[in-house]
């Protein structure tokens, strides 16, 4: 490997060359100061990008300021080149209110719409799919914009890397996938991460244009990325860029670099992007010692002034109301009342009508999912949608749940709405990370609404076995930031799905497959919404309170019809998060007995939390222990006789009668 960098000015003006130098110098001087503060205990952690500044600065300088960038924790140059005031960065790193996360997330785990930057999460891979969604929105808006997303060579080992590149290629999305190949993923060398010579070669497998760029050569980075970005703006498509560079310090400062051979460290130290570029500029008489000293003095003074501003800022005083309120995006819903004109339709028809009417209402709404376009989805809910709304807004996706959830989030970041259909709720495990770590935490972390609905066809009773029958709502009700809806009737399904699509918060919308074509109801023909978080009292009585949702509501109705002597309040929760606790408490305080029925297995389910809430808040009014009824603690079996034994429906009647007679 050459120990020097060869520069070619090409047609660049001297002013541009100097600006690139100053733009690299700034993050380097900030880092040197931060390392001192780290040793003094004035910041908690630091992920160094020393030696990699040319990539951050070069790529950012090649993009326009209104084009989105998705950096990593070594891309300080992205933030400084976008000219974020330093005191705000320092406040962020010190966990103060003038930062970008109100003290809730650290270092570079933040985004800012003001500067069109979307921050990373520690899981690395999902942000690649987020870039897909941002790029898709750009393409649909026809705004001729590109976006750039960063990852390290270690991050390319994640499945999210494959999924995101595949989606981008299939959809011809204007994304620059920037791999900073710095030799090590923490302490694991590249040779133990992948077994190809160049990561850029992976682009061939996706039919994707790819380039290898010297990541320490600022002129090469800037000129090549500028040329590529301009081409992508004119001809939208993804590009895979591998920047060859090296990490000169530890993964973070505490880990050190003892695992790096000294000769390798020395080789790359000689290729430092700033010192080499300085020598070139001086040799070409573009930079003088006096001007260089002026740059150093100016930047150091700016650092000192802005550090003082951050130091002078008050520490955050915890405010419980603020913390709780910021979990969700504040949203004043305006309910649209149902019309008097109705039609007797099935649950599946009601969901389809809701999607269709919402597509007409929201021109920025995109529906995505496997086989949902011409085929109409495996349940035919979107049958005919392509003819009405086009393939741009009704999109078949590859089989890659994680990337599509992340892309839905990217659409929301870029001003769109997204409905993503999980073909079966069981498959959500493949998209779990972006739901609970991107969507759920978005508003709390950086005040960014996640305007996404994930539709979840779920439930047993259809002989589909362990991987197509789960009702897994409890995976998500415990995750702050998500809303979870689970209707049992067509009218509720239509009104609540409309409301979910209007809501800027992420919503998981559970749809029981066994109810799709078996439950009919008179449903309002026009567009209407129902309030999320309100239960429905289907029957009123004095003996007992029955609480359920989804298929369990119908099991309870059948049991009450069979046992007409029971006088019961029957509550259909409809919404599991938020939960209508007042409706529950009011009923239980009246009847003195409560039984909760769920289709899911018992431990850790909704019934357990509802039972605990009743015990904590209605204990003095209870005449009997709260009873939970759930399915067996096994996976869901396939053959009818085993599935019948599994289901909670099998034991509900006897449990209810035992409670009545307690």
XYZ file of C-alpha atoms in Angstrom:
662
model
C 0.000 0.000 0.000
C 1.328 3.438 -0.925
C 2.253 5.618 2.051
C 1.234 8.809 0.254
C -1.932 10.108 -1.326
C -1.974 11.276 -4.927
C -4.153 14.324 -5.486
C -5.495 15.681 -8.747
C -7.049 19.123 -8.626
C -8.956 18.677 -11.879
C -11.220 21.683 -12.402
C -11.776 22.503 -8.742
C -11.370 26.124 -7.724
C -8.830 26.988 -5.067
C -11.645 28.273 -2.873
C -13.285 24.833 -3.005
C -10.023 23.105 -2.159
C -9.537 25.364 0.850
C -13.131 24.896 1.988
C -12.678 21.130 1.918
C -9.516 21.462 4.010
C -11.160 23.706 6.573
C -14.212 21.422 6.678
C -11.971 18.454 7.551
C -9.930 20.430 10.051
C -13.000 21.390 12.057
C -14.123 17.884 13.108
C -10.476 16.913 13.756
C -9.960 19.809 16.175
C -13.315 19.134 17.835
C -12.346 15.487 18.343
C -9.005 16.408 19.846
C -10.838 18.628 22.319
C -13.439 15.960 23.068
C -10.747 13.405 23.861
C -9.381 15.782 26.480
C -12.874 16.288 27.924
C -13.422 12.528 27.940
C -10.346 12.032 30.092
C -11.636 14.778 32.378
C -14.973 12.990 32.728
C -16.918 15.851 31.101
C -18.446 13.659 28.391
C -19.487 10.037 28.821
C -18.221 8.276 25.705
C -16.605 9.026 22.383
C -16.509 7.204 19.055
C -13.589 8.631 17.113
C -13.591 9.331 13.405
C -9.987 10.539 13.313
C -8.508 9.455 10.013
C -11.903 9.172 8.306
C -12.819 12.857 7.976
C -12.446 12.930 4.196
C -15.410 10.593 3.761
C -17.869 12.510 5.946
C -16.813 15.902 4.616
C -16.501 14.837 0.999
C -19.868 13.094 0.776
C -21.700 15.854 2.657
C -20.118 18.548 0.491
C -21.212 16.672 -2.644
C -24.871 16.671 -1.594
C -27.165 19.671 -1.332
C -28.322 20.773 2.097
C -31.912 19.708 1.431
C -30.851 16.120 0.675
C -31.052 13.653 3.541
C -27.994 12.084 5.109
C -27.956 9.115 7.491
C -24.592 9.102 9.283
C -22.963 6.788 11.787
C -21.126 7.513 15.018
C -17.816 8.325 13.277
C -19.288 10.914 10.930
C -18.830 14.113 12.928
C -17.879 15.755 9.631
C -21.440 15.277 8.379
C -22.809 17.338 11.254
C -20.189 20.073 11.086
C -20.318 20.351 7.290
C -24.085 20.808 7.570
C -23.142 23.732 9.850
C -24.978 22.657 12.967
C -24.056 25.198 15.678
C -21.352 23.634 17.813
C -22.997 24.519 21.107
C -25.934 22.344 20.122
C -23.632 19.424 19.381
C -21.816 19.970 22.676
C -25.149 20.140 24.511
C -26.139 16.863 22.853
C -22.946 15.152 23.994
C -23.371 16.498 27.518
C -27.003 15.396 27.687
C -28.498 18.868 27.923
C -31.812 20.235 26.716
C -30.357 22.314 23.897
C -29.143 19.152 22.227
C -31.361 17.136 19.937
C -32.722 14.393 22.215
C -33.522 16.227 25.481
C -30.913 14.093 27.207
C -32.576 10.847 26.143
C -29.962 9.521 23.755
C -26.243 10.005 23.532
C -23.512 11.137 21.147
C -24.578 10.726 17.516
C -27.817 8.839 18.127
C -29.931 11.744 16.966
C -31.531 13.238 13.933
C -32.662 16.699 12.991
C -35.133 17.644 10.278
C -33.743 21.174 10.359
C -30.496 19.888 8.861
C -31.927 16.849 7.023
C -29.943 14.382 9.103
C -31.351 11.078 10.355
C -29.429 9.591 13.251
C -28.395 5.999 13.735
C -29.401 3.443 16.319
C -26.918 1.008 17.815
C -28.266 -1.861 15.712
C -26.588 -0.283 12.659
C -28.367 -2.101 9.828
C -31.923 -0.710 9.973
C -30.893 2.777 8.877
C -30.078 1.372 5.436
C -33.755 0.503 5.015
C -34.730 3.941 6.334
C -32.706 5.439 3.479
C -34.739 3.311 1.063
C -37.936 4.886 2.372
C -36.556 8.410 2.180
C -35.392 7.747 -1.368
C -38.751 6.256 -2.319
C -40.474 9.424 -1.104
C -38.034 11.504 -3.154
C -38.792 9.396 -6.205
C -42.558 9.668 -5.727
C -42.252 13.443 -5.250
C -40.063 13.629 -8.387
C -37.825 16.153 -6.642
C -34.560 14.862 -8.204
C -32.924 14.402 -4.827
C -30.507 11.747 -3.669
C -29.833 10.579 -0.122
C -26.703 9.070 1.382
C -26.533 6.456 4.126
C -23.403 5.277 5.921
C -22.387 1.940 7.360
C -19.145 0.290 8.364
C -17.728 -2.885 6.896
C -18.942 -4.709 10.010
C -22.504 -3.534 9.415
C -22.488 -5.142 5.972
C -22.611 -8.530 7.704
C -26.132 -7.823 8.923
C -29.166 -9.081 7.054
C -30.508 -5.518 6.926
C -27.671 -4.651 4.541
C -28.776 -7.309 2.068
C -32.456 -6.446 2.425
C -31.944 -2.711 1.944
C -29.709 -3.057 -1.094
C -32.047 -5.564 -2.685
C -35.094 -3.317 -2.198
C -33.224 -0.279 -3.491
C -32.140 -2.170 -6.580
C -35.565 -3.647 -7.331
C -37.228 -0.242 -6.898
C -34.430 1.799 -8.552
C -34.149 4.096 -5.554
C -31.809 7.119 -5.578
C -29.602 6.077 -2.638
C -25.860 6.231 -2.126
C -24.899 3.320 0.128
C -21.592 4.426 1.649
C -19.442 1.713 3.244
C -16.650 3.089 5.379
C -14.297 0.123 5.291
C -11.985 1.002 8.163
C -10.549 -2.443 8.723
C -12.125 -3.482 12.012
C -15.594 -4.046 13.489
C -14.621 -3.209 17.063
C -11.745 -5.743 17.345
C -12.820 -8.143 14.590
C -10.707 -7.668 11.445
C -12.316 -7.441 8.037
C -10.947 -10.870 7.147
C -13.296 -12.344 9.754
C -16.281 -10.283 8.573
C -16.389 -11.220 4.894
C -14.532 -13.353 2.377
C -14.405 -11.204 -0.732
C -11.672 -8.839 -1.840
C -13.854 -5.750 -2.097
C -17.222 -5.117 -0.496
C -18.140 -3.011 -3.519
C -18.217 -6.234 -5.545
C -21.378 -7.195 -3.696
C -23.167 -4.612 -5.797
C -22.882 -6.919 -8.793
C -25.179 -9.407 -7.098
C -27.871 -6.746 -6.840
C -27.393 -5.465 -10.375
C -26.101 -2.295 -8.737
C -23.444 0.098 -9.944
C -20.509 0.141 -7.532
C -17.332 2.116 -6.973
C -14.218 1.858 -4.814
C -12.940 5.221 -3.580
C -9.868 6.166 -1.578
C -11.586 7.290 1.611
C -8.542 9.280 2.744
C -8.351 11.376 -0.426
C -10.718 14.302 0.038
C -10.506 15.432 -3.589
C -11.294 11.957 -4.887
C -14.189 11.535 -2.452
C -15.682 14.929 -3.261
C -15.280 14.813 -7.039
C -16.383 11.202 -7.470
C -19.409 11.477 -5.185
C -20.394 14.830 -6.761
C -20.337 13.256 -10.206
C -22.235 10.161 -9.051
C -24.840 12.173 -7.118
C -25.551 14.383 -10.121
C -25.995 11.312 -12.292
C -28.379 9.725 -9.769
C -30.476 12.889 -9.590
C -30.973 12.681 -13.346
C -31.332 8.895 -13.487
C -32.608 7.561 -10.115
C -30.841 4.360 -9.053
C -28.869 3.051 -6.090
C -25.082 3.103 -5.995
C -22.809 1.094 -3.700
C -19.691 3.009 -2.659
C -16.826 1.433 -0.739
C -14.476 3.934 0.863
C -11.130 2.397 1.792
C -9.920 3.944 5.046
C -8.779 2.995 8.532
C -9.882 3.580 12.110
C -6.947 5.165 13.926
C -8.392 4.908 17.415
C -10.461 2.332 19.303
C -14.050 1.421 18.520
C -14.640 3.773 21.405
C -11.864 5.156 23.522
C -12.063 2.561 26.297
C -11.377 -0.353 23.925
C -8.046 0.942 22.598
C -6.190 -0.440 19.565
C -3.830 -3.070 20.995
C -5.327 -5.672 18.653
C -4.086 -3.737 15.581
C -0.585 -4.670 14.309
C 1.809 -1.741 14.709
C 3.028 -1.788 11.110
C -0.563 -1.567 9.877
C -1.233 1.361 12.176
C 1.946 3.099 10.998
C 1.052 2.572 7.343
C -2.324 4.210 7.727
C -0.985 6.977 9.967
C 1.166 7.979 7.020
C -2.004 8.255 4.927
C -3.719 10.718 7.281
C -6.291 12.597 5.168
C -5.631 16.003 6.721
C -1.841 16.128 7.025
C -1.393 14.763 3.493
C -3.877 17.219 2.054
C -2.208 20.088 3.921
C 1.147 19.168 2.365
C -0.447 19.102 -1.084
C -2.121 22.492 -0.662
C 1.059 24.102 0.646
C 3.117 22.598 -2.176
C 0.636 23.987 -4.722
C 0.808 27.379 -2.957
C -2.935 27.230 -2.284
C -2.560 27.170 1.506
C -0.051 29.298 3.394
C 1.204 28.738 6.920
C -0.453 31.989 7.940
C -3.829 30.968 6.533
C -3.520 27.552 8.107
C -2.814 29.133 11.466
C -5.793 31.423 10.956
C -8.049 28.417 10.328
C -6.764 26.672 13.450
C -7.213 29.764 15.577
C -10.701 30.480 14.253
C -11.941 26.941 14.780
C -10.376 26.574 18.224
C -11.921 29.868 19.287
C -15.320 28.733 17.996
C -14.958 25.493 19.955
C -14.088 27.333 23.162
C -16.930 29.848 22.816
C -19.514 27.180 22.082
C -18.219 24.885 24.811
C -18.748 27.680 27.297
C -22.298 28.120 26.009
C -22.925 24.405 26.574
C -21.271 24.449 30.013
C -23.369 27.450 31.036
C -26.563 25.686 30.059
C -28.465 24.279 33.010
C -28.582 20.585 33.647
C -31.824 18.872 32.701
C -34.357 18.791 35.523
C -36.502 15.665 35.190
C -40.144 16.397 34.450
C -42.355 13.322 34.650
C -45.182 14.848 32.608
C -42.836 15.832 29.797
C -41.236 12.397 29.703
C -44.554 10.584 29.483
C -46.105 13.002 27.004
C -43.202 12.746 24.568
C -43.511 8.996 24.099
C -46.199 9.685 21.492
C -46.582 12.503 19.003
C -49.192 14.928 20.262
C -52.199 14.578 18.006
C -55.636 16.123 18.166
C -57.818 13.610 16.388
C -60.990 14.858 14.754
C -63.501 12.053 14.630
C -65.631 11.761 11.523
C -69.057 10.401 12.452
C -70.421 7.356 10.609
C -73.069 7.965 7.968
C -76.551 6.509 8.282
C -76.246 4.663 4.985
C -74.934 1.149 5.680
C -74.191 -2.119 3.946
C -73.911 -5.613 5.389
C -70.313 -6.650 4.779
C -67.616 -8.889 6.232
C -64.667 -7.855 8.378
C -62.328 -8.325 5.434
C -64.484 -6.047 3.272
C -64.502 -3.353 5.941
C -60.701 -3.337 6.083
C -60.482 -3.129 2.307
C -62.986 -0.235 2.245
C -60.988 1.596 4.893
C -57.758 1.282 2.921
C -59.448 2.381 -0.280
C -61.083 5.422 1.276
C -57.848 6.353 3.035
C -55.953 6.129 -0.260
C -58.417 8.641 -1.696
C -58.162 10.895 1.346
C -54.369 10.847 1.726
C -52.553 11.316 -1.561
C -49.244 10.806 0.243
C -50.235 7.334 1.500
C -48.262 4.335 0.240
C -49.304 0.708 0.862
C -46.557 -1.912 0.843
C -46.471 -5.660 1.324
C -45.792 -9.023 -0.220
C -48.102 -9.851 -3.143
C -50.448 -6.917 -2.446
C -50.373 -5.346 -5.922
C -51.824 -7.192 -8.914
C -52.485 -10.306 -6.835
C -54.380 -8.273 -4.243
C -52.663 -9.849 -1.234
C -53.057 -13.394 0.044
C -56.430 -12.403 1.538
C -57.418 -10.236 -1.490
C -57.852 -7.130 0.659
C -56.081 -4.906 -1.883
C -57.562 -6.577 -4.949
C -58.102 -3.938 -7.644
C -56.050 -1.262 -5.872
C -53.306 -1.160 -8.520
C -55.827 -0.254 -11.221
C -57.145 2.601 -9.070
C -53.985 3.972 -7.462
C -51.059 2.642 -9.473
C -48.033 0.542 -8.596
C -46.148 3.527 -7.228
C -48.533 3.706 -4.252
C -49.529 0.025 -4.067
C -46.182 -1.716 -3.929
C -45.234 -5.354 -3.983
C -42.201 -5.889 -1.798
C -39.472 -8.512 -1.748
C -39.660 -10.926 1.183
C -37.806 -8.731 3.650
C -39.918 -7.555 6.572
C -37.167 -5.625 8.336
C -36.228 -3.448 5.370
C -39.852 -2.694 4.533
C -40.712 -1.595 8.077
C -37.595 0.585 8.009
C -38.568 1.921 4.576
C -42.028 2.765 5.885
C -40.318 4.794 8.602
C -38.197 6.516 5.954
C -41.342 7.439 4.049
C -42.732 9.005 7.220
C -39.524 10.965 7.827
C -39.818 12.370 4.315
C -43.414 13.512 4.718
C -45.382 10.460 3.568
C -47.758 8.013 5.227
C -47.222 4.264 5.060
C -49.306 1.152 5.609
C -47.261 -2.036 5.607
C -48.977 -5.414 5.460
C -47.310 -8.260 7.288
C -48.518 -11.154 5.177
C -49.046 -13.007 8.460
C -48.540 -11.523 11.919
C -46.180 -14.415 12.677
C -43.683 -12.974 10.191
C -43.320 -9.788 12.215
C -40.481 -11.478 14.100
C -38.383 -10.799 10.985
C -39.239 -7.102 11.262
C -39.230 -6.831 15.044
C -36.141 -4.646 15.442
C -37.271 -1.639 13.371
C -40.731 -1.736 14.970
C -39.576 -1.660 18.585
C -36.383 0.353 18.102
C -37.118 2.736 15.214
C -40.874 3.278 15.146
C -41.563 3.009 18.870
C -38.718 5.239 20.065
C -38.788 7.831 17.287
C -40.852 10.580 18.856
C -39.302 10.127 22.285
C -35.755 10.203 20.915
C -35.878 13.088 18.437
C -39.480 14.336 18.147
C -39.944 12.628 14.793
C -43.418 11.171 14.180
C -43.447 7.637 12.789
C -46.573 7.787 10.640
C -46.754 4.058 9.962
C -49.481 1.427 10.291
C -48.423 -2.222 10.292
C -51.342 -4.498 9.439
C -51.170 -7.847 11.251
C -53.364 -10.720 9.953
C -53.323 -13.032 12.948
C -55.040 -15.730 14.943
C -55.828 -19.421 14.957
C -58.805 -21.614 14.309
C -57.980 -21.976 10.629
C -55.714 -25.041 10.764
C -52.610 -23.075 9.798
C -50.195 -24.423 12.406
C -47.452 -22.811 14.511
C -46.190 -20.234 12.002
C -49.410 -18.823 10.553
C -51.707 -18.777 13.600
C -50.136 -16.716 16.353
C -51.855 -13.791 17.968
C -48.773 -11.952 19.174
C -50.120 -8.605 20.320
C -48.374 -8.919 23.712
C -45.001 -8.667 21.966
C -45.813 -5.020 21.345
C -48.184 -3.756 24.030
C -45.283 -3.590 26.476
C -43.207 -1.397 24.137
C -43.723 2.321 24.895
C -44.390 4.343 21.775
C -46.529 1.826 19.891
C -50.298 1.800 19.608
C -52.003 -1.585 19.285
C -55.531 -2.043 17.922
C -57.426 -5.329 17.716
C -61.046 -5.050 16.476
C -63.635 -7.826 16.541
C -66.309 -6.358 14.236
C -66.408 -4.841 10.732
C -67.680 -1.400 11.799
C -64.921 -1.091 14.379
C -62.298 -2.368 11.959
C -63.150 0.238 9.353
C -63.407 3.191 11.713
C -60.335 2.283 13.731
C -58.157 1.572 10.697
C -59.097 4.966 9.263
C -58.182 6.531 12.594
C -54.903 4.604 12.730
C -53.907 5.874 9.288
C -54.709 9.444 10.352
C -52.678 9.065 13.537
C -49.023 10.155 13.139
C -47.928 7.541 15.687
C -46.940 3.956 14.803
C -49.895 1.572 15.030
C -49.992 -2.214 14.907
C -53.408 -3.171 13.582
C -54.345 -6.777 14.340
C -56.878 -8.480 12.072
C -58.087 -11.943 13.007
C -58.010 -14.205 9.959
C -60.721 -16.436 11.393
C -63.074 -13.432 11.507
C -62.261 -12.134 8.028
C -65.075 -13.945 6.240
C -67.166 -15.266 9.130
C -68.325 -12.029 10.774
C -70.825 -9.751 9.029
C -72.202 -6.407 10.195
C -73.986 -3.349 8.909
C -71.119 -0.959 8.199
C -71.360 2.729 7.365
C -70.706 3.287 3.682
C -68.917 6.619 3.896
C -65.579 7.525 5.409
C -65.608 7.701 9.210
C -63.293 7.252 12.170
C -63.580 5.876 15.681
C -61.575 7.061 18.664
C -58.513 4.971 19.425
C -58.316 3.916 23.062
C -62.036 3.509 23.719
C -63.556 0.143 24.605
C -67.072 -0.902 23.606
C -69.562 -2.280 26.158
C -71.461 -4.859 24.121
C -73.698 -6.174 26.901
C -74.641 -4.867 30.317
C -75.335 -6.896 33.427
C -74.678 -7.152 37.145
C -73.137 -10.584 37.813
C -69.708 -10.363 36.206
C -67.481 -8.322 33.902
C -66.158 -10.190 30.868
C -63.218 -8.513 29.142
C -61.907 -9.649 25.777
C -60.895 -8.608 22.256
C -60.624 -10.124 18.794
C -62.028 -13.645 18.434
C -62.431 -13.888 22.204
C -65.318 -11.429 22.031
C -67.246 -13.808 19.788
C -66.439 -16.762 22.032
C -67.842 -14.787 24.966
C -70.983 -13.872 23.036
C -71.566 -17.524 22.152
C -71.134 -18.542 25.792
C -73.554 -15.877 27.025
C -76.119 -16.883 24.426
C -75.851 -20.458 25.633
C -76.059 -19.386 29.306
C -78.804 -16.787 29.189
C -79.115 -16.787 32.989
C -75.778 -14.940 33.306
C -76.120 -11.176 33.600
C -72.798 -9.802 32.402
C -71.037 -6.693 31.256
C -69.152 -7.681 28.110
C -66.329 -5.309 27.245
C -64.665 -5.431 23.839
C -61.355 -3.666 24.411
C -60.802 -2.902 20.707
C -57.670 -0.934 21.589
C -54.962 -2.586 23.695
C -52.545 0.331 23.746
C -53.829 2.795 24.798
C -56.124 0.793 27.061
C -59.508 2.065 28.233
C -58.914 1.424 31.929
C -61.832 3.584 33.034
C -64.333 1.413 31.173
C -62.817 -1.631 32.868
C -62.779 -0.135 36.372
C -66.290 1.264 36.113
C -67.689 -2.127 35.158
C -65.734 -4.146 37.710
C -66.676 -1.795 40.538
C -70.308 -2.431 39.588
C -70.229 -6.223 39.177
C -67.524 -7.157 41.701
C -66.215 -9.982 39.509
C -63.970 -9.988 36.447
C -62.832 -12.566 33.921
C -60.439 -11.794 31.085
C -60.432 -13.938 27.963
C -57.602 -13.924 25.420
C -56.697 -16.197 22.528
C -52.980 -15.900 23.233
C -51.262 -18.208 25.712
C -51.432 -17.084 29.332
C -48.066 -15.995 30.678
C -47.114 -12.411 29.874
C -50.312 -11.765 27.936
C -52.828 -8.903 27.990
C -54.996 -10.701 30.535
C -52.188 -10.670 33.059
C -51.766 -6.905 32.943
C -55.510 -6.235 32.943
C -55.864 -8.548 35.931
C -53.096 -6.712 37.777
C -54.682 -3.345 37.009
C -58.052 -4.505 38.317
C -56.484 -5.894 41.487
C -54.536 -2.688 42.120
C -57.417 -0.322 41.411
C -60.625 -2.221 42.284
C -59.519 -4.563 45.067
C -62.010 -3.333 47.646
C -64.919 -3.837 45.242
C -63.974 -7.400 44.255
C -66.092 -10.315 45.447
C -63.833 -12.965 43.913
C -60.302 -13.337 42.551
C -59.841 -11.985 39.039
C -59.893 -14.879 36.575
C -57.784 -15.190 33.429
C -58.608 -17.583 30.599
C -56.096 -18.181 27.835
C -54.895 -20.810 25.404
C -52.429 -23.523 26.324
C -48.765 -22.799 26.991
C -47.728 -24.497 23.761
C -47.159 -23.444 20.163
C -50.340 -23.563 18.087
C -50.896 -27.062 16.657
C -52.137 -27.872 13.170
C -54.710 -30.676 13.287
C -58.244 -29.583 14.263
C -58.589 -31.716 17.381
C -55.297 -30.459 18.814
C -56.039 -26.835 17.896
C -59.472 -27.088 19.513
C -57.871 -28.355 22.697
C -55.313 -25.549 22.521
C -57.765 -22.654 22.232
C -59.028 -20.687 25.217
C -62.547 -21.061 23.849
C -62.406 -24.647 25.046
C -62.211 -23.692 28.728
C -63.969 -20.334 28.909
C -67.480 -21.540 29.745
C -66.428 -23.666 32.716
C -64.180 -20.877 34.033
C -67.002 -18.337 33.756
C -69.492 -20.549 35.571
C -66.978 -21.273 38.324
C -66.445 -17.537 38.835
C -70.190 -16.841 38.879
C -70.630 -19.485 41.563
C -67.669 -18.372 43.660
